[in-house]
PDB file of C-alpha atoms and ligand atoms in Angstrom:
ATOM      1  CA  MET A 276     -26.075  11.512  -5.308  1.00 63.00           C
ATOM      2  CA  THR A 277     -29.113  11.201  -7.256  1.00 63.00           C
ATOM      3  CA  THR A 278     -28.342  11.171 -10.945  1.00 62.00           C
ATOM      4  CA  THR A 279     -29.271   8.919 -12.707  1.00 79.00           C
ATOM      5  CA  LYS A 280     -26.032   9.237 -15.243  1.00 92.00           C
ATOM      6  CA  LEU A 281     -22.764   8.690 -13.388  1.00 95.00           C
ATOM      7  CA  LYS A 282     -19.615   9.766 -14.707  1.00 94.00           C
ATOM      8  CA  GLN A 283     -17.320   6.709 -15.500  1.00 95.00           C
ATOM      9  CA  ILE A 284     -13.977   6.919 -14.676  1.00 95.00           C
ATOM     10  CA  SER A 285     -10.803   4.213 -15.668  1.00 96.00           C
ATOM     11  CA  GLY A 286      -8.759   5.179 -12.424  1.00 98.00           C
ATOM     12  CA  LEU A 287      -8.742   6.540  -8.772  1.00 98.00           C
ATOM     13  CA  SER A 288      -6.188   7.574  -5.937  1.00 98.00           C
ATOM     14  CA  ILE A 289      -7.051   5.717  -3.310  1.00 99.00           C
ATOM     15  CA  CYS A 290      -6.251   5.990   0.864  1.00 99.00           C
ATOM     16  CA  PHE A 291      -6.872   3.538   3.504  1.00 98.00           C
ATOM     17  CA  PHE A 292      -5.142   4.640   6.343  1.00 98.00           C
ATOM     18  CA  GLY A 293      -5.789   4.053  10.326  1.00 98.00           C
ATOM     19  CA  LYS A 294      -5.093   1.666  13.497  1.00 98.00           C
ATOM     20  CA  GLY A 295      -7.692  -1.129  12.601  1.00 98.00           C
ATOM     21  CA  LYS A 296      -6.976  -4.055  10.820  1.00 98.00           C
ATOM     22  CA  GLY A 297      -7.647  -4.052   7.151  1.00 98.00           C
ATOM     23  CA  LYS A 298      -5.187  -1.795   5.161  1.00 98.00           C
ATOM     24  CA  THR A 299      -3.259  -4.177   3.153  1.00 97.00           C
ATOM     25  CA  SER A 300      -5.780  -6.647   2.900  1.00 98.00           C
ATOM     26  CA  ALA A 301      -8.218  -4.019   1.202  1.00 98.00           C
ATOM     27  CA  ALA A 302      -5.705  -3.087  -1.027  1.00 98.00           C
ATOM     28  CA  LEU A 303      -5.049  -6.745  -2.154  1.00 98.00           C
ATOM     29  CA  GLY A 304      -8.683  -7.274  -2.262  1.00 98.00           C
ATOM     30  CA  ILE A 305      -8.606  -4.889  -5.198  1.00 98.00           C
ATOM     31  CA  ALA A 306      -5.777  -6.332  -6.960  1.00 98.00           C
ATOM     32  CA  LEU A 307      -7.370  -9.764  -6.687  1.00 98.00           C
ATOM     33  CA  ARG A 308     -10.589  -8.051  -8.315  1.00 98.00           C
ATOM     34  CA  ALA A 309      -8.847  -6.120 -11.315  1.00 98.00           C
ATOM     35  CA  ALA A 310      -6.528  -9.404 -11.748  1.00 98.00           C
ATOM     36  CA  GLY A 311      -9.791 -10.613 -12.854  1.00 97.00           C
ATOM     37  CA  TYR A 312     -10.049  -8.319 -15.574  1.00 98.00           C
ATOM     38  CA  ASN A 313      -6.522  -9.158 -16.469  1.00 97.00           C
ATOM     39  CA  LYS A 314      -5.242  -5.927 -15.310  1.00 98.00           C
ATOM     40  CA  GLN A 315      -1.790  -5.467 -14.224  1.00 98.00           C
ATOM     41  CA  VAL A 316      -1.112  -4.884 -10.587  1.00 98.00           C
ATOM     42  CA  LEU A 317       1.860  -3.954  -8.833  1.00 98.00           C
ATOM     43  CA  ILE A 318       2.487  -4.161  -5.003  1.00 98.00           C
ATOM     44  CA  VAL A 319       5.495  -2.308  -3.730  1.00 98.00           C
ATOM     45  CA  GLN A 320       6.044  -3.095   0.229  1.00 96.00           C
ATOM     46  CA  PHE A 321       7.624  -0.430   1.726  1.00 96.00           C
ATOM     47  CA  ILE A 322       8.796  -0.870   5.654  1.00 85.00           C
ATOM     48  CA  LYS A 323       8.480  -4.722   5.483  1.00 74.00           C
ATOM     49  CA  GLY A 324      11.611  -6.659   5.353  1.00 64.00           C
ATOM     50  CA  ASP A 325      11.944 -10.530   4.211  1.00 67.00           C
ATOM     51  CA  TRP A 326       8.819 -11.431   6.518  1.00 76.00           C
ATOM     52  CA  PHE A 327       6.999 -13.771   4.254  1.00 85.00           C
ATOM     53  CA  SER A 328       3.103 -13.540   3.974  1.00 93.00           C
ATOM     54  CA  GLY A 329       0.734 -15.951   2.539  1.00 96.00           C
ATOM     55  CA  GLU A 330       0.172 -13.290  -0.506  1.00 96.00           C
ATOM     56  CA  GLU A 331       3.179 -13.863  -1.416  1.00 95.00           C
ATOM     57  CA  LYS A 332       2.399 -17.496  -2.758  1.00 95.00           C
ATOM     58  CA  SER A 333      -1.066 -16.293  -3.965  1.00 97.00           C
ATOM     59  CA  ILE A 334       0.353 -13.462  -5.924  1.00 97.00           C
ATOM     60  CA  LYS A 335       2.989 -15.705  -7.265  1.00 96.00           C
ATOM     61  CA  LYS A 336      -0.056 -18.024  -8.839  1.00 96.00           C
ATOM     62  CA  LEU A 337      -1.662 -14.685 -10.567  1.00 97.00           C
ATOM     63  CA  LYS A 338      -0.094 -13.721 -14.037  1.00 96.00           C
ATOM     64  CA  SER A 339      -1.647 -10.330 -13.609  1.00 97.00           C
ATOM     65  CA  LEU A 340       0.011  -9.755  -9.820  1.00 98.00           C
ATOM     66  CA  LYS A 341       3.553  -8.744  -8.944  1.00 98.00           C
ATOM     67  CA  LEU A 342       4.831  -7.991  -5.487  1.00 97.00           C
ATOM     68  CA  LYS A 343       8.263  -6.221  -4.937  1.00 96.00           C
ATOM     69  CA  LYS A 344       9.045  -6.278  -1.153  1.00 94.00           C
ATOM     70  CA  MET A 345      11.773  -3.645  -0.653  1.00 91.00           C
ATOM     71  CA  GLY A 346      11.869  -2.616   3.028  1.00 82.00           C
ATOM     72  CA  LEU A 347      14.455  -3.515   5.089  1.00 83.00           C
ATOM     73  CA  GLY A 348      12.035  -4.157   8.449  1.00 74.00           C
ATOM     74  CA  PHE A 349      10.388  -1.829  10.791  1.00 69.00           C
ATOM     75  CA  VAL A 350      13.041   1.274  11.856  1.00 68.00           C
ATOM     76  CA  GLY A 351      14.443   1.519  14.927  1.00 63.00           C
ATOM     77  CA  LEU A 352      13.643  -2.142  16.122  1.00 60.00           C
ATOM     78  CA  GLY A 353      16.982  -3.177  16.908  1.00 57.00           C
ATOM     79  CA  ASN A 354      17.901  -4.492  13.661  1.00 59.00           C
ATOM     80  CA  ASP A 355      21.160  -3.529  12.784  1.00 67.00           C
ATOM     81  CA  VAL A 356      19.632  -1.163   9.777  1.00 75.00           C
ATOM     82  CA  SER A 357      21.421   2.313   9.489  1.00 87.00           C
ATOM     83  CA  ILE A 358      18.373   5.028   9.055  1.00 91.00           C
ATOM     84  CA  LEU A 359      20.401   6.019   5.379  1.00 92.00           C
ATOM     85  CA  SER A 360      20.069   2.249   4.189  1.00 91.00           C
ATOM     86  CA  HIS A 361      16.268   2.640   5.339  1.00 92.00           C
ATOM     87  CA  ARG A 362      15.854   5.613   3.336  1.00 95.00           C
ATOM     88  CA  ASP A 363      17.854   4.462   0.627  1.00 95.00           C
ATOM     89  CA  ALA A 364      15.707   0.960   0.495  1.00 95.00           C
ATOM     90  CA  ALA A 365      12.272   3.682   0.701  1.00 97.00           C
ATOM     91  CA  ASP A 366      13.482   6.326  -2.026  1.00 97.00           C
ATOM     92  CA  LYS A 367      14.061   2.799  -4.584  1.00 97.00           C
ATOM     93  CA  ALA A 368      10.744   1.570  -3.286  1.00 98.00           C
ATOM     94  CA  PHE A 369       9.349   5.437  -3.917  1.00 98.00           C
ATOM     95  CA  ASP A 370      10.845   5.047  -7.367  1.00 98.00           C
ATOM     96  CA  GLU A 371       9.675   1.702  -8.347  1.00 98.00           C
ATOM     97  CA  VAL A 372       6.058   3.047  -8.022  1.00 98.00           C
ATOM     98  CA  LYS A 373       6.802   5.898  -9.822  1.00 98.00           C
ATOM     99  CA  LYS A 374       8.054   4.339 -12.949  1.00 98.00           C
ATOM    100  CA  ALA A 375       4.780   2.025 -12.568  1.00 98.00           C
ATOM    101  CA  LEU A 376       2.698   4.742 -12.055  1.00 98.00           C
ATOM    102  CA  LEU A 377       4.073   6.690 -15.356  1.00 98.00           C
ATOM    103  CA  GLY A 378       5.032   3.442 -16.953  1.00 98.00           C
ATOM    104  CA  LYS A 379       2.615   1.649 -19.805  1.00 98.00           C
ATOM    105  CA  ARG A 380       2.644  -1.788 -18.320  1.00 98.00           C
ATOM    106  CA  TYR A 381       0.462  -1.480 -14.812  1.00 98.00           C
ATOM    107  CA  ASP A 382      -2.964  -0.617 -14.303  1.00 98.00           C
ATOM    108  CA  VAL A 383      -2.868  -0.842 -10.343  1.00 98.00           C
ATOM    109  CA  ILE A 384       0.061   0.317  -8.437  1.00 98.00           C
ATOM    110  CA  ILE A 385      -0.196  -0.226  -4.261  1.00 98.00           C
ATOM    111  CA  ALA A 386       2.482   1.717  -2.392  1.00 98.00           C
ATOM    112  CA  ASP A 387       1.305  -0.648   0.606  1.00 98.00           C
ATOM    113  CA  GLU A 388       2.787   1.253   3.900  1.00 97.00           C
ATOM    114  CA  ILE A 389       4.042   4.318   2.377  1.00 98.00           C
ATOM    115  CA  LEU A 390       2.134   6.531   4.907  1.00 98.00           C
ATOM    116  CA  GLY A 391       4.388   4.398   7.454  1.00 97.00           C
ATOM    117  CA  ALA A 392       7.329   5.259   5.325  1.00 97.00           C
ATOM    118  CA  ILE A 393       6.863   9.068   5.796  1.00 98.00           C
ATOM    119  CA  LYS A 394       6.112   9.011   9.467  1.00 97.00           C
ATOM    120  CA  GLY A 395       9.521   6.852   9.935  1.00 95.00           C
ATOM    121  CA  ASP A 396      11.049  10.160   7.889  1.00 96.00           C
ATOM    122  CA  LEU A 397      12.267   7.632   4.954  1.00 96.00           C
ATOM    123  CA  ILE A 398       9.717   9.636   2.793  1.00 97.00           C
ATOM    124  CA  LYS A 399       9.038  12.934   2.375  1.00 98.00           C
ATOM    125  CA  GLU A 400       5.274  13.571   2.721  1.00 98.00           C
ATOM    126  CA  LYS A 401       5.572  16.068  -0.382  1.00 98.00           C
ATOM    127  CA  LYS A 402       6.972  13.349  -2.366  1.00 98.00           C
ATOM    128  CA  VAL A 403       3.980  11.340  -2.003  1.00 98.00           C
ATOM    129  CA  LEU A 404       1.889  14.219  -2.904  1.00 98.00           C
ATOM    130  CA  GLY A 405       3.596  14.781  -6.132  1.00 98.00           C
ATOM    131  CA  LEU A 406       3.208  11.282  -6.901  1.00 98.00           C
ATOM    132  CA  ILE A 407      -0.505  11.463  -6.222  1.00 98.00           C
ATOM    133  CA  GLY A 408      -0.575  14.380  -8.328  1.00 98.00           C
ATOM    134  CA  SER A 409       1.695  12.502 -11.335  1.00 98.00           C
ATOM    135  CA  ARG A 410      -0.973   9.961 -11.741  1.00 98.00           C
ATOM    136  CA  PRO A 411      -2.519   9.365 -15.210  1.00 98.00           C
ATOM    137  CA  ALA A 412      -6.031   9.632 -15.118  1.00 98.00           C
ATOM    138  CA  ASN A 413      -6.360   5.798 -16.481  1.00 98.00           C
ATOM    139  CA  LYS A 414      -4.249   4.319 -13.683  1.00 98.00           C
ATOM    140  CA  THR A 415      -5.223   3.302  -9.938  1.00 98.00           C
ATOM    141  CA  LEU A 416      -2.932   4.026  -7.309  1.00 99.00           C
ATOM    142  CA  ILE A 417      -3.590   2.904  -3.567  1.00 99.00           C
ATOM    143  CA  LEU A 418      -1.901   4.247  -0.138  1.00 98.00           C
ATOM    144  CA  THR A 419      -1.648   2.056   3.037  1.00 98.00           C
ATOM    145  CA  GLY A 420      -0.052   2.577   6.098  1.00 98.00           C
ATOM    146  CA  ARG A 421      -1.499   3.667   9.714  1.00 98.00           C
ATOM    147  CA  PRO A 422      -0.896   7.209  10.120  1.00 98.00           C
ATOM    148  CA  GLU A 423      -3.205  10.093   8.270  1.00 98.00           C
ATOM    149  CA  TYR A 424      -2.147  12.631   6.769  1.00 98.00           C
ATOM    150  CA  PRO A 425      -4.525  15.303   6.123  1.00 98.00           C
ATOM    151  CA  SER A 426      -2.657  16.368   2.989  1.00 98.00           C
ATOM    152  CA  ILE A 427      -2.922  13.557   1.429  1.00 98.00           C
ATOM    153  CA  THR A 428      -6.560  12.421   2.464  1.00 98.00           C
ATOM    154  CA  SER A 429      -7.275  15.564   0.790  1.00 98.00           C
ATOM    155  CA  ALA A 430      -5.611  14.773  -2.305  1.00 98.00           C
ATOM    156  CA  CYS A 431      -6.646  11.363  -2.833  1.00 98.00           C
ATOM    157  CA  GLU A 432     -10.423  10.685  -4.353  1.00 98.00           C
ATOM    158  CA  MET A 433     -11.095   7.738  -2.450  1.00 98.00           C
ATOM    159  CA  VAL A 434     -10.475   7.420   1.221  1.00 98.00           C
ATOM    160  CA  SER A 435     -11.256   5.127   3.814  1.00 98.00           C
ATOM    161  CA  GLU A 436     -10.446   5.044   7.778  1.00 98.00           C
ATOM    162  CA  ILE A 437      -9.768   1.911   9.124  1.00 98.00           C
ATOM    163  CA  LYS A 438     -10.558   2.283  12.648  1.00 98.00           C
ATOM    164  CA  LYS A 439     -10.045  -0.257  15.642  1.00 98.00           C
ATOM    165  CA  ILE A 440     -12.692  -1.307  17.668  1.00 98.00           C
ATOM    166  CA  LYS A 441     -11.305  -4.627  18.404  1.00 97.00           C
ATOM    167  CA  HIS A 442      -8.040  -6.483  18.040  1.00 97.00           C
ATOM    168  CA  PRO A 443      -7.195  -9.734  19.504  1.00 97.00           C
ATOM    169  CA  PHE A 444      -3.618  -8.772  19.930  1.00 96.00           C
ATOM    170  CA  ASP A 445      -4.658  -6.281  23.098  1.00 96.00           C
ATOM    171  CA  LYS A 446      -5.610  -9.889  24.577  1.00 97.00           C
ATOM    172  CA  GLY A 447      -1.605 -10.899  24.010  1.00 98.00           C
ATOM    173  CA  ILE A 448      -3.294 -13.027  20.926  1.00 97.00           C
ATOM    174  CA  GLY A 449      -0.895 -13.312  18.636  1.00 96.00           C
ATOM    175  CA  ALA A 450      -1.175 -12.960  14.623  1.00 95.00           C
ATOM    176  CA  LEU A 451      -2.923 -15.511  12.720  1.00 96.00           C
ATOM    177  CA  GLU A 452      -1.557 -17.341  10.073  1.00 96.00           C
ATOM    178  CA  GLY A 453      -3.856 -16.819   6.605  1.00 97.00           C
ATOM    179  CA  ILE A 454      -5.826 -14.168   8.250  1.00 97.00           C
ATOM    180  CA  ASP A 455      -2.521 -11.530   9.547  1.00 96.00           C
ATOM    181  CA  TYR A 456      -0.196 -12.969   7.008  1.00 95.00           C
TER     182      TYR A 456
HETATM  183  P1  LIG B 253      -3.867  -6.441   7.143  1.00 64.13           P
HETATM  184  O1  LIG B 253      -2.549  -6.720   6.392  1.00 64.13           O
HETATM  185  O2  LIG B 253      -4.219  -7.653   7.904  1.00 64.13           O
HETATM  186  O3  LIG B 253      -4.849  -5.835   6.236  1.00 64.13           O
HETATM  187  P2  LIG B 253      -2.983  -3.768   7.813  1.00 64.13           P
HETATM  188  O4  LIG B 253      -2.293  -3.504   6.750  1.00 64.13           O
HETATM  189  O5  LIG B 253      -4.190  -2.928   8.329  1.00 64.13           O
HETATM  190  O6  LIG B 253      -3.347  -5.252   8.140  1.00 64.13           O
HETATM  191  P3  LIG B 253      -0.641  -2.980   9.650  1.00 64.13           P
HETATM  192  O7  LIG B 253      -0.527  -1.948  10.178  1.00 64.13           O
HETATM  193  O8  LIG B 253      -0.136  -2.959   8.362  1.00 64.13           O
HETATM  194  O9  LIG B 253      -2.372  -3.856   9.293  1.00 64.13           O
HETATM  195  O10 LIG B 253      -0.606  -4.187  10.432  1.00 64.13           O
HETATM  196  C1  LIG B 253       0.093  -5.352   9.771  1.00 64.13           C
HETATM  197  C2  LIG B 253      -0.173  -6.466  10.815  1.00 64.13           C
HETATM  198  O11 LIG B 253      -0.323  -5.934  12.202  1.00 64.13           O
HETATM  199  C3  LIG B 253      -1.407  -7.647  10.572  1.00 64.13           C
HETATM  200  O12 LIG B 253      -0.768  -8.833  10.617  1.00 64.13           O
HETATM  201  C4  LIG B 253      -2.040  -6.983  10.937  1.00 64.13           C
HETATM  202  O13 LIG B 253      -3.420  -8.075  11.369  1.00 64.13           O
HETATM  203  C5  LIG B 253      -1.920  -6.653  12.389  1.00 64.13           C
HETATM  204  N1  LIG B 253      -2.788  -5.435  13.110  1.00 64.13           N
HETATM  205  C6  LIG B 253      -3.346  -4.481  12.372  1.00 64.13           C
HETATM  206  N2  LIG B 253      -3.854  -3.245  13.203  1.00 64.13           N
HETATM  207  C7  LIG B 253      -3.624  -3.987  14.583  1.00 64.13           C
HETATM  208  C8  LIG B 253      -3.605  -3.542  15.600  1.00 64.13           C
HETATM  209  N3  LIG B 253      -4.479  -2.453  15.992  1.00 64.13           N
HETATM  210  N4  LIG B 253      -2.975  -4.029  16.781  1.00 64.13           N
HETATM  211  C9  LIG B 253      -2.507  -5.262  16.658  1.00 64.13           C
HETATM  212  N5  LIG B 253      -1.960  -6.130  15.245  1.00 64.13           N
HETATM  213  C10 LIG B 253      -2.617  -4.927  14.429  1.00 64.13           C
HETATM  214 MG1  LIG B 254      -0.690  -3.152   6.142  1.00 64.13          MG
END
């Protein structure tokens, strides 16, 4: 665009998807940036269970960031959690995101791995589309996850695909503390 005067806005719908590493990191990068302006950020984690990650510790040090881990782990990965319990957890996570989006407290709301929750048949794609549509103009909603949903990428205003070029995992190398978790 070559206009000299750019329109200023105060919120966006953002989607980070794809098979490469960097979706959650990108969302957390925005959270860190937003915190610098004392914006209130809520991060709701779908899918992932009780596993520890470095950001959990860092988030506790920052007053404007709040993390809610609401998933029960990966669906069908040998844990004895029924699909109904997974759906219930995903519903609750969805309600937290919606409440934050429509409420006063938060400026930035991150629905981490919400796209994976659709893929796992825990949440309906339409419900997520409704969420994007209900975003007040002054709030930022960030959706992450591996799968691509064309309806969702059309509905979001800023979309980046994180494409995998290489990943050490393919050479049998495990996740690295402070980098991957
Ligand atoms: P990150 O949290 O590091 O930004 P991500 O959100 O893009 O990663 P997820 O799909 O949420 O990736 O996967 C979570 C974990 O799997 C992270 O530890 C990440 O480093 C790792 N990972 C991401 N992409 C791949 C891949 N293509 N192959 C193997 N492991 C991956
Ligand atoms: Mg992620």
